Amino acid sequence: MSTFPNIADYAFLSDCEVNALIAPSGNVEWMCLPRMDSPSVFGAILDRDAGMFSLAPADASVPAGRRYLPGTNVLETTWGTKTGWLIVRDVLLIGPWHHDHDRSRTHRRSPTDDDADHVLLRTLRCVNGSVQMQLDCDPVYDYGRTRATWEYTGEAYEEALGSFAGSELQLRLHSDLRLGIEGARVRARTTLHDGETAYVALSWSEHRGPTSWEEAYQGVVRTADHWHEWLAQGDFPDHPWRVYLQRSALTLKGLSYAPTGALIAAATTSLPETPGGERNWDYRYSWVRDSTFMLWGLYTLGFDWEADDFFNFLADVAGDADLQVMYGIGGERELDESTLEHLDGYEGARPVRIGNGAYKHRQHDVWGSALDSFYLHTKSRDGLRETYWPLLTQQVEQALTHWREPDRGIWEVRGEPKHFTSSKIMCWVAADRGARLARLRQDREHVERWQAAADEIQADVLANGVDDRGVLTQHYETRALDASLLLAPLVRFLPPDDERVVNTVNAISGELTEHGLVLRYRVDETDDGLGQQLEGTFAICSFWMVSALSEIGEHRRARELCERLLSYASPLLLYAEEIDVRSGRHLGNFPQAFTHLALINAVMHVIRTDHEYAADHQPLDARRPEDP
């Protein structure tokens, strides 16, 4: 029996600078400091000896219930024991802006009213009877390599300071429990009785955490208010699936890095795509291809400020003509990949990787993603800043220079480069959106040249990337299918009712699925550099299928698939990268931004279709006079 919780059972916390994953047992098993992509302090999710922070009843390991406080990223866990009931709330605190008298060393976006407090707060309240509690804080810095040295700094047992050899990072633990230092860990034991409360605050910067229960309670309230106020800015349809959209929005916000506006692909590294396998990658970076879906989702739900921040991050990193596939959350260009041989990995899945060598890949879809982002941004703002035009032009020209060359495709295969059809389509997107933007500027020279290039790319794809069945193929000179071709109607490469689009969607639905959910590709047909090791179905691909089915008019199939996918959500409505349809287990890094972005797209497709259907089928006496 595995000692690791299922990936989908973790709860996700964020203050938009740091993330944490908490197991149902009350154990913080993943947290990196002082940024999302920094070395871990609590890394038990990758090795049971790589650091953890447990707070739970002494005689129970399974909670009675867990939920987020509605509309927030505040986790509430209810424990029922033989002697009483207890509620624990976990939160990464968000307070007021901290730099009124100095300037932040990390923020590049405009200051707001709120700022991360750099505090993980855990509060306890006994609501009935009595409960024996125990705390065990055992941080191991640098991915499980350096244990802490603790010392008391308060007058009694309320405060301890942890340091790590060779690092400036320090952890301050403050609590109204009696903290005991036992070697490299801090522990506490107590019994809470009906109505009694306690708190534990872990901080890692100059912003000290709460020093009393009253301060702790106010910190929870203020952070909950922050999330409520942020969510209220969104525009969510009045629909039973609204809760999935709201949780996805809160998750995406939590995966964004406030100082720069970057969006990370996931909170973790090396959670396996195949149980016990080697498809283990570091996703704590910002992929340019996520940009289009990010902007579409945020604009659709009304979060213009976050969309602007991410667009400005994209504009910052796109200033160089040699646009990379991904960047660090601070805009870093070098993300060298290495393996951590001392870690056993999640359920023995090795290697454990940090960094991501794919940043060096040539992936031609990146220019289309960037240009579609510029186009979406311009449509939402009714104009394009003149300062963006030179870098926009650079990206279009890069696409036109390289579109005839092979690349590694959207899935970053580590086999031989191919002429991937989806990459060609995204180069078409770069030329097409460039021509549209040039038309807005009345720049006839660029309109004519870029439109001619778009027509040439489209003709080449239709001549070489379509098989004898009229189906778009993974790459030229193959009949293999690829789920990325579901994007063809979504980016308007061809009209949704085009026979080749309909054929492609139906072929993928019939031949590239396992029990109705969509694979990226067949591993026995694709040289991805990792052999024929099986992987789960990709949740993003299945959500793309929902959108594609809706586009081609298969509304019933789209709704049924969407209902099924929503049923696979974690107990807290979160998604990893993949779903094993045989067991329902989530696989891969968690929570996965790309999955939640595709969920928003798919759910909105279905909801809009539902509303259109309802309007078309109203009783005649229920229609407004102006209705046809």
XYZ file of C-alpha atoms in Angstrom:
628
model
C 0.000 0.000 0.000
C 1.343 3.427 -0.974
C 2.169 5.934 1.756
C 1.498 8.748 -0.723
C -1.957 10.315 -0.988
C -3.589 10.259 -4.404
C -2.555 13.318 -6.373
C -6.161 14.537 -6.596
C -6.511 14.422 -2.812
C -4.139 17.329 -2.227
C -5.495 20.778 -1.417
C -3.914 23.813 -3.080
C -3.089 27.086 -1.326
C -1.633 30.266 -2.774
C -0.860 33.884 -1.955
C 0.142 34.539 -5.602
C 3.826 34.333 -4.692
C 4.041 30.924 -3.014
C 2.026 27.708 -3.315
C 1.427 24.861 -0.876
C -0.135 21.413 -1.206
C -1.772 19.851 1.848
C -2.640 16.167 2.147
C -5.937 15.013 3.721
C -3.922 14.016 6.811
C -3.218 17.680 7.523
C 0.360 17.405 6.285
C 1.897 20.177 4.168
C 3.801 18.043 1.639
C 4.880 20.618 -0.950
C 5.999 24.190 -0.517
C 8.837 26.105 -2.176
C 10.334 29.301 -0.754
C 10.607 32.173 -1.327
C 9.036 31.781 -4.818
C 6.906 29.195 -6.554
C 9.920 27.881 -8.450
C 12.401 28.005 -5.544
C 13.825 24.877 -3.872
C 11.307 23.093 -1.688
C 11.160 23.371 2.089
C 8.433 20.766 2.430
C 8.910 18.111 -0.248
C 7.301 14.938 1.128
C 5.229 14.637 -2.044
C 8.451 13.571 -3.800
C 10.117 11.697 -0.932
C 8.667 10.938 2.476
C 11.892 12.213 4.096
C 12.090 15.517 2.185
C 10.240 17.721 4.687
C 6.704 18.078 6.001
C 4.528 20.167 8.320
C 1.779 18.181 10.031
C -1.081 19.495 12.155
C -3.777 16.962 13.034
C -5.471 15.081 15.876
C -3.244 12.538 17.581
C -5.728 9.690 17.125
C -7.144 10.289 13.613
C -5.645 10.291 10.128
C -8.739 10.710 7.930
C -10.767 13.924 8.242
C -14.547 14.027 8.387
C -14.618 16.579 5.603
C -12.615 19.131 3.646
C -13.690 22.135 1.634
C -12.637 25.596 0.590
C -14.515 28.384 2.273
C -16.850 29.283 -0.609
C -15.307 31.716 -3.043
C -11.816 31.552 -1.494
C -8.533 29.669 -1.417
C -8.900 29.137 2.352
C -8.976 25.434 3.227
C -11.196 24.147 6.023
C -10.709 20.629 7.396
C -13.155 19.137 9.898
C -11.928 16.362 12.178
C -14.111 14.024 14.175
C -12.453 11.915 16.868
C -13.701 9.619 19.620
C -13.739 12.509 22.045
C -14.638 15.604 20.040
C -14.768 17.681 16.870
C -12.194 20.127 15.573
C -11.965 22.572 12.645
C -8.583 23.493 11.118
C -8.244 26.327 8.625
C -5.147 26.654 6.446
C -4.333 29.781 4.481
C -1.470 31.639 2.874
C -2.163 35.125 4.168
C -2.714 38.134 1.924
C -2.550 41.543 3.599
C -2.374 45.197 2.600
C 0.313 46.527 0.255
C 3.577 46.442 2.210
C 5.717 48.975 0.353
C 4.265 52.400 1.060
C 7.639 53.684 2.288
C 10.007 51.737 0.058
C 9.988 49.985 -3.321
C 9.496 46.273 -3.814
C 12.499 44.412 -5.193
C 10.323 41.915 -7.049
C 7.161 43.660 -8.326
C 7.173 44.831 -11.941
C 3.443 45.311 -12.317
C 1.509 48.225 -10.864
C 1.029 48.016 -7.077
C -2.427 47.017 -5.904
C -4.181 47.254 -2.560
C -3.121 43.726 -1.575
C 0.162 41.932 -1.120
C 1.351 38.511 0.053
C 2.146 38.441 3.787
C 4.593 35.545 3.345
C 2.850 33.617 6.120
C 1.347 30.139 6.200
C -1.291 30.293 8.918
C -3.032 27.304 10.491
C -5.846 27.925 12.973
C -7.642 25.413 15.211
C -11.008 25.551 16.936
C -12.516 22.768 19.056
C -16.264 22.854 18.455
C -17.326 19.926 20.650
C -15.818 17.762 23.382
C -12.029 17.630 23.470
C -9.369 16.736 20.895
C -5.717 15.855 21.413
C -3.651 17.708 18.805
C -0.089 17.345 17.641
C 2.109 19.565 15.507
C 5.252 18.381 13.722
C 7.178 20.911 11.621
C 10.153 19.272 9.909
C 11.399 21.460 7.032
C 14.211 20.167 4.815
C 15.482 22.849 2.464
C 16.783 22.446 -1.090
C 14.638 19.482 -2.098
C 15.361 17.440 1.007
C 19.106 18.100 1.290
C 19.484 20.561 4.199
C 17.772 20.207 7.561
C 16.958 23.152 9.796
C 18.727 24.362 12.899
C 16.182 25.759 15.349
C 16.503 28.128 18.299
C 14.036 29.816 20.615
C 13.649 33.565 20.104
C 10.701 34.319 22.407
C 10.494 34.550 26.147
C 9.101 31.051 26.595
C 7.970 28.439 24.070
C 5.914 30.543 21.672
C 8.491 31.317 18.972
C 11.298 29.461 17.195
C 13.625 30.473 14.367
C 14.881 27.944 11.826
C 18.010 28.428 9.701
C 19.628 26.380 6.939
C 23.360 26.069 6.359
C 24.441 27.866 3.201
C 21.136 29.708 2.745
C 19.776 33.112 3.736
C 16.291 31.635 4.113
C 14.958 31.615 7.662
C 11.674 30.263 8.959
C 9.917 31.785 11.948
C 7.358 29.652 13.736
C 5.009 31.450 16.124
C 2.159 29.838 18.055
C 0.110 29.977 21.222
C 0.940 26.280 21.560
C 4.049 25.320 23.527
C 6.673 24.657 20.860
C 9.372 22.104 21.565
C 12.597 21.888 19.584
C 13.614 18.286 18.949
C 16.684 18.214 16.751
C 15.813 19.496 13.252
C 12.083 19.683 13.925
C 9.627 21.605 16.069
C 6.805 19.733 17.790
C 3.845 20.562 19.992
C 1.180 18.548 21.806
C -1.943 19.797 23.493
C -5.595 19.027 24.199
C -8.185 21.536 23.035
C -11.554 21.603 24.786
C -14.954 22.796 23.605
C -14.674 26.421 22.442
C -10.884 26.632 22.751
C -8.727 27.886 19.891
C -5.082 27.865 18.839
C -2.953 28.978 15.896
C 0.402 28.287 14.267
C 2.036 30.796 11.905
C 5.053 30.035 9.725
C 6.686 33.095 8.134
C 9.780 33.540 5.943
C 10.334 37.266 5.392
C 10.431 40.554 7.257
C 6.629 40.395 7.521
C 6.049 38.755 10.875
C 3.066 36.494 11.241
C 0.255 36.874 13.784
C 1.295 36.862 17.432
C -2.139 36.237 18.962
C -5.339 34.349 18.157
C -7.125 37.639 17.499
C -4.514 38.654 14.901
C -4.643 35.195 13.362
C -8.424 35.310 13.065
C -8.336 38.747 11.475
C -5.717 37.495 9.012
C -8.024 34.686 7.895
C -10.942 37.089 7.553
C -8.951 39.607 5.550
C -7.588 36.941 3.207
C -11.047 35.449 2.699
C -12.369 38.942 1.964
C -9.578 39.407 -0.579
C -10.608 36.283 -2.472
C -14.307 37.179 -2.253
C -13.662 40.661 -3.607
C -11.458 39.335 -6.377
C -13.985 36.710 -7.441
C -16.789 39.293 -7.413
C -15.021 41.115 -10.250
C -15.683 38.143 -12.520
C -18.654 37.566 -14.770
C -19.945 34.045 -14.151
C -23.098 32.684 -15.799
C -26.034 31.688 -13.623
C -25.653 27.971 -14.260
C -25.172 24.762 -12.210
C -21.586 24.558 -13.510
C -20.751 28.032 -12.235
C -18.887 26.505 -9.266
C -16.415 24.761 -11.613
C -15.700 28.036 -13.388
C -15.171 29.838 -10.090
C -12.839 27.183 -8.708
C -10.869 27.176 -11.972
C -10.608 30.976 -11.840
C -9.389 30.886 -8.231
C -6.875 28.176 -9.126
C -5.530 30.125 -12.109
C -5.219 33.223 -9.963
C -3.336 31.116 -7.415
C -0.979 29.859 -10.136
C -0.153 33.410 -11.190
C 2.943 35.160 -9.842
C 1.762 38.618 -8.822
C 5.109 40.475 -9.009
C 5.449 39.852 -12.771
C 2.055 38.588 -13.954
C 3.477 35.224 -15.047
C 1.323 32.096 -14.986
C 2.967 28.807 -14.063
C 1.819 25.592 -15.725
C 1.444 23.784 -12.387
C 2.506 24.086 -8.771
C 4.728 20.986 -8.769
C 7.572 19.161 -10.420
C 7.935 15.495 -11.339
C 4.513 14.153 -10.417
C 4.410 11.257 -12.890
C 2.293 11.129 -16.037
C 2.640 7.339 -15.837
C 2.533 5.542 -12.452
C 6.114 4.660 -11.554
C 7.312 5.987 -14.914
C 9.834 8.513 -16.162
C 7.491 11.088 -17.761
C 8.218 13.457 -14.895
C 8.743 17.137 -15.682
C 9.090 20.450 -13.878
C 6.044 22.620 -14.657
C 6.780 25.592 -12.393
C 7.442 27.858 -15.377
C 5.448 30.058 -17.712
C 4.728 28.657 -21.197
C 3.995 31.161 -23.962
C 1.454 28.764 -25.505
C -0.663 29.030 -22.364
C -1.040 32.721 -23.127
C -3.876 32.501 -25.630
C -5.976 30.235 -23.440
C -5.142 32.284 -20.365
C -6.226 35.522 -22.009
C -9.330 33.949 -23.532
C -10.383 32.532 -20.170
C -9.682 35.693 -18.185
C -11.353 38.017 -20.679
C -14.346 35.678 -20.927
C -14.815 35.699 -17.158
C -14.189 39.432 -16.824
C -10.775 39.473 -15.144
C -9.235 42.192 -17.286
C -6.600 43.249 -14.734
C -5.041 39.777 -14.521
C -5.243 39.450 -18.294
C -3.389 42.751 -18.651
C -0.686 41.638 -16.219
C -0.123 38.379 -18.063
C -0.157 40.135 -21.415
C 2.446 42.617 -20.171
C 4.603 39.735 -18.911
C 4.302 38.176 -22.349
C 5.188 41.486 -23.985
C 8.237 41.797 -21.704
C 9.664 38.389 -22.596
C 8.693 38.660 -26.280
C 10.896 41.712 -26.743
C 13.628 39.466 -28.117
C 13.070 38.148 -31.626
C 14.158 34.675 -30.516
C 10.999 33.885 -28.577
C 11.380 30.890 -26.259
C 8.813 28.228 -25.508
C 8.836 29.069 -21.794
C 10.361 31.406 -19.252
C 10.955 31.561 -15.544
C 8.342 33.441 -13.535
C 10.721 36.372 -13.289
C 11.367 36.277 -17.043
C 14.465 34.062 -16.708
C 15.584 32.549 -20.020
C 17.823 29.699 -18.842
C 15.972 26.850 -17.141
C 18.631 24.162 -17.156
C 17.301 20.703 -16.392
C 18.859 18.358 -13.844
C 17.836 15.303 -11.833
C 17.679 14.894 -8.063
C 19.095 11.420 -7.549
C 18.630 11.514 -3.769
C 14.823 11.678 -4.011
C 12.741 8.525 -4.460
C 9.968 10.321 -6.353
C 6.191 10.130 -5.970
C 5.399 6.429 -5.479
C 8.891 5.629 -6.763
C 8.530 7.500 -10.076
C 12.018 8.567 -11.119
C 13.865 10.585 -12.172
C 12.858 13.659 -10.186
C 13.654 16.647 -12.367
C 14.093 20.355 -11.714
C 14.427 22.830 -14.535
C 13.072 22.016 -17.970
C 15.264 21.376 -20.992
C 12.335 22.074 -23.316
C 13.153 25.782 -23.047
C 15.787 25.120 -25.723
C 13.332 23.385 -28.065
C 12.204 24.769 -31.361
C 8.422 24.668 -31.097
C 6.834 26.641 -33.882
C 3.419 27.045 -32.291
C 4.881 29.675 -29.965
C 4.594 32.514 -32.509
C 0.948 31.767 -33.193
C 0.218 31.720 -29.478
C 1.913 35.085 -29.037
C 0.131 36.689 -31.996
C -3.249 35.338 -30.971
C -2.625 36.877 -27.562
C -1.861 40.238 -29.153
C -5.028 39.916 -31.233
C -7.242 39.004 -28.275
C -5.776 41.836 -26.243
C -6.373 44.305 -29.061
C -9.995 43.209 -29.526
C -10.659 43.635 -25.821
C -9.091 47.098 -25.799
C -10.268 48.411 -29.186
C -6.720 49.298 -30.088
C -3.072 48.278 -30.068
C -0.365 50.356 -28.445
C 2.111 51.533 -31.044
C 5.012 50.405 -28.847
C 3.882 46.775 -29.310
C 4.020 46.885 -33.112
C 7.808 46.309 -33.529
C 7.849 43.192 -31.337
C 4.615 41.944 -32.913
C 6.251 42.309 -36.326
C 9.291 40.377 -35.101
C 7.172 37.415 -34.074
C 5.264 37.256 -37.357
C 8.506 37.403 -39.305
C 9.985 34.636 -37.158
C 6.999 32.427 -37.968
C 7.359 33.140 -41.682
C 11.086 32.414 -41.564
C 10.750 29.034 -39.838
C 7.349 27.554 -40.692
C 8.751 25.249 -43.390
C 11.184 23.643 -40.900
C 10.456 20.641 -38.644
C 10.063 21.195 -34.902
C 9.226 19.291 -31.704
C 5.568 20.209 -31.606
C 3.152 21.260 -28.911
C 3.894 18.130 -26.841
C 7.641 18.863 -26.728
C 8.622 15.432 -28.001
C 12.229 14.521 -27.378
C 12.497 12.319 -30.456
C 13.384 13.534 -33.950
C 11.793 16.840 -35.071
C 8.877 16.464 -37.494
C 6.669 18.650 -39.649
C 3.922 18.731 -37.019
C 0.618 19.835 -38.491
C -0.516 21.734 -35.415
C 2.735 23.731 -35.472
C 2.084 24.715 -39.101
C -1.462 25.719 -38.162
C -0.166 27.958 -35.382
C 2.287 29.563 -37.811
C -0.785 30.253 -39.955
C -2.351 31.847 -36.858
C 0.709 34.108 -36.533
C 0.401 35.283 -40.147
C -3.400 35.537 -40.057
C -3.553 37.521 -36.800
C -0.657 39.659 -37.948
C -2.537 40.525 -41.125
C -5.676 41.375 -39.145
C -3.733 43.648 -36.808
C -1.959 45.285 -39.753
C -5.378 45.905 -41.312
C -6.394 47.796 -38.174
C -3.329 50.002 -38.648
C -4.153 50.421 -42.350
C -0.685 49.031 -43.112
C -1.436 47.708 -46.598
C 2.091 46.374 -47.258
C 2.052 44.073 -44.234
C -1.577 43.100 -44.782
C -0.888 41.858 -48.306
C 2.386 40.087 -47.510
C 1.230 38.402 -44.310
C -2.132 37.407 -45.751
C -0.371 35.851 -48.739
C 1.888 33.941 -46.324
C -1.141 32.741 -44.338
C -2.748 31.496 -47.540
C 0.453 29.689 -48.503
C 0.756 27.973 -45.097
C -2.876 26.931 -45.165
C -2.518 25.482 -48.657
C 0.614 23.572 -47.605
C -1.131 22.073 -44.562
C -4.163 21.018 -46.561
C -1.912 19.458 -49.204
C 0.424 17.594 -46.833
C -1.288 17.335 -43.440
C -4.570 15.730 -44.540
C -4.819 11.989 -45.241
C -6.949 10.155 -47.788
C -9.859 10.123 -45.322
C -9.894 13.897 -45.201
C -8.479 13.918 -41.641
C -5.774 16.233 -40.321
C -2.767 14.140 -39.249
C -0.158 14.500 -36.521
C 2.607 15.428 -38.952
C 3.346 15.235 -42.645
C 3.910 11.711 -44.041
C 1.835 9.894 -41.411
C -1.752 8.858 -40.789
C -1.303 9.084 -37.007
C -3.752 11.263 -35.107
C -2.954 13.999 -32.604
C -5.346 15.686 -30.181
C -3.739 19.079 -30.834
C -5.614 19.100 -34.170
C -8.796 19.732 -32.172
C -7.526 23.314 -32.029
C -8.055 23.761 -35.788
C -11.678 24.951 -35.463
C -10.978 26.817 -32.195
C -8.319 29.037 -33.824
C -10.454 29.322 -36.989
C -7.925 27.651 -39.285
C -10.951 26.182 -41.064
C -14.661 26.833 -40.541
C -16.247 24.479 -37.980
C -18.525 22.999 -40.639
C -15.635 22.235 -43.008
C -15.682 18.529 -43.861
C -12.028 18.112 -42.870
C -12.692 19.601 -39.422
C -15.700 17.357 -38.871
C -13.739 14.313 -40.073
C -10.817 15.147 -37.777
C -12.969 15.636 -34.691
C -14.844 12.394 -35.324
C -11.647 10.443 -36.075
C -10.012 11.597 -32.837
C -13.221 10.837 -30.945
C -13.357 7.325 -32.369
C -9.690 6.326 -32.586
C -7.674 8.407 -30.126
C -9.651 7.774 -26.965
C -9.639 5.387 -24.036
C -13.100 4.756 -22.615
C -14.263 8.015 -24.159
C -11.454 10.291 -22.924
C -8.817 11.667 -25.275
C -5.127 10.752 -25.500
C -2.517 13.175 -26.810
C -1.320 10.601 -29.332
C -0.663 6.892 -29.513
C 2.751 6.273 -27.990
C 3.390 3.396 -30.418
C 2.930 5.792 -33.346
C 4.911 8.765 -32.005
C 8.639 9.028 -31.365
C 8.583 11.170 -28.229
C 11.976 9.987 -27.017
C 10.564 7.963 -24.121
C 9.672 4.700 -25.797
C 6.192 3.198 -25.701
C 5.551 3.779 -22.020
C 1.812 4.235 -21.538
C 0.293 7.430 -20.190
C -3.141 8.532 -19.063
C -5.668 10.468 -21.074
C -4.913 14.187 -21.145
C -7.644 16.201 -19.464
C -6.930 19.243 -21.616
C -7.428 17.175 -24.782
C -10.776 15.883 -23.535
C -11.910 19.422 -22.752
C -10.728 20.482 -26.227
C -12.938 17.711 -27.569
C -15.922 19.234 -25.747
C -15.240 22.606 -27.386
C -14.635 21.048 -30.809
C -17.825 18.967 -30.649
C -19.749 22.068 -29.703
C -18.185 23.962 -32.618
C -19.228 21.340 -35.182
C -22.798 21.246 -33.878
C -22.607 18.014 -31.829
C -24.138 19.676 -28.793
C -25.491 16.562 -27.105
C -22.137 14.759 -27.348
C -20.345 17.871 -26.125
C -22.583 18.183 -23.076
C -22.370 14.495 -22.185
C -18.571 14.513 -22.394
C -18.375 17.710 -20.363
C -20.595 16.223 -17.648
C -18.361 13.176 -17.503
C -15.176 15.254 -17.288
C -16.601 17.386 -14.488
C -17.370 14.186 -12.582
C -13.623 13.429 -12.580
C -12.808 16.622 -10.656
C -10.993 16.144 -7.385
C -12.998 16.426 -4.138
C -11.944 20.093 -4.108
C -12.740 20.554 -7.855
C -9.085 20.590 -8.922
C -7.452 18.817 -11.877
C -4.041 17.370 -12.599
C -2.722 16.908 -16.132
C -4.037 13.420 -16.895
C -6.834 11.047 -15.882
C -6.476 7.268 -15.727
C -9.905 6.233 -16.995
C -9.605 2.741 -15.489
C -9.167 3.986 -11.936
C -10.216 7.632 -12.150
C -6.881 8.654 -10.612
C -5.296 11.944 -11.559
C -1.754 11.811 -12.937
C 0.896 14.440 -13.608
C 1.623 17.811 -12.061
C -1.054 19.407 -9.918
C -3.059 21.557 -10.109
C -2.623 22.012 -13.846
C -3.293 25.466 -15.303
C -3.740 24.205 -18.866
C -6.486 21.795 -17.754
C -8.373 24.523 -15.907
C -8.006 26.895 -18.864
C -9.452 24.272 -21.209
C -12.239 23.586 -18.690
C -13.295 27.238 -18.818
C -13.321 27.143 -22.626
C -15.316 23.891 -22.743
C -17.846 24.779 -20.051
C -18.513 28.173 -21.618
C -19.047 26.504 -24.999
C -21.663 24.187 -23.514
C -23.371 26.879 -21.424
C -23.685 29.188 -24.411
C -25.134 26.354 -26.462
C -27.590 25.575 -23.648
C -28.720 29.198 -23.575
C -29.072 29.335 -27.363
C -31.067 26.112 -27.350
C -33.333 27.379 -24.578
C -33.940 30.639 -26.441
C -34.749 28.795 -29.665
C -37.212 26.483 -27.923
C -39.206 28.933 -25.807
C -42.996 28.610 -26.060
C -44.273 31.226 -28.477
C -46.196 33.078 -25.759
C -43.010 33.300 -23.639
C -40.956 35.128 -26.258
C -40.417 38.830 -26.178
C -42.064 40.819 -28.969
C -38.677 41.455 -30.587
C -37.775 37.750 -30.677
C -37.979 36.214 -34.165
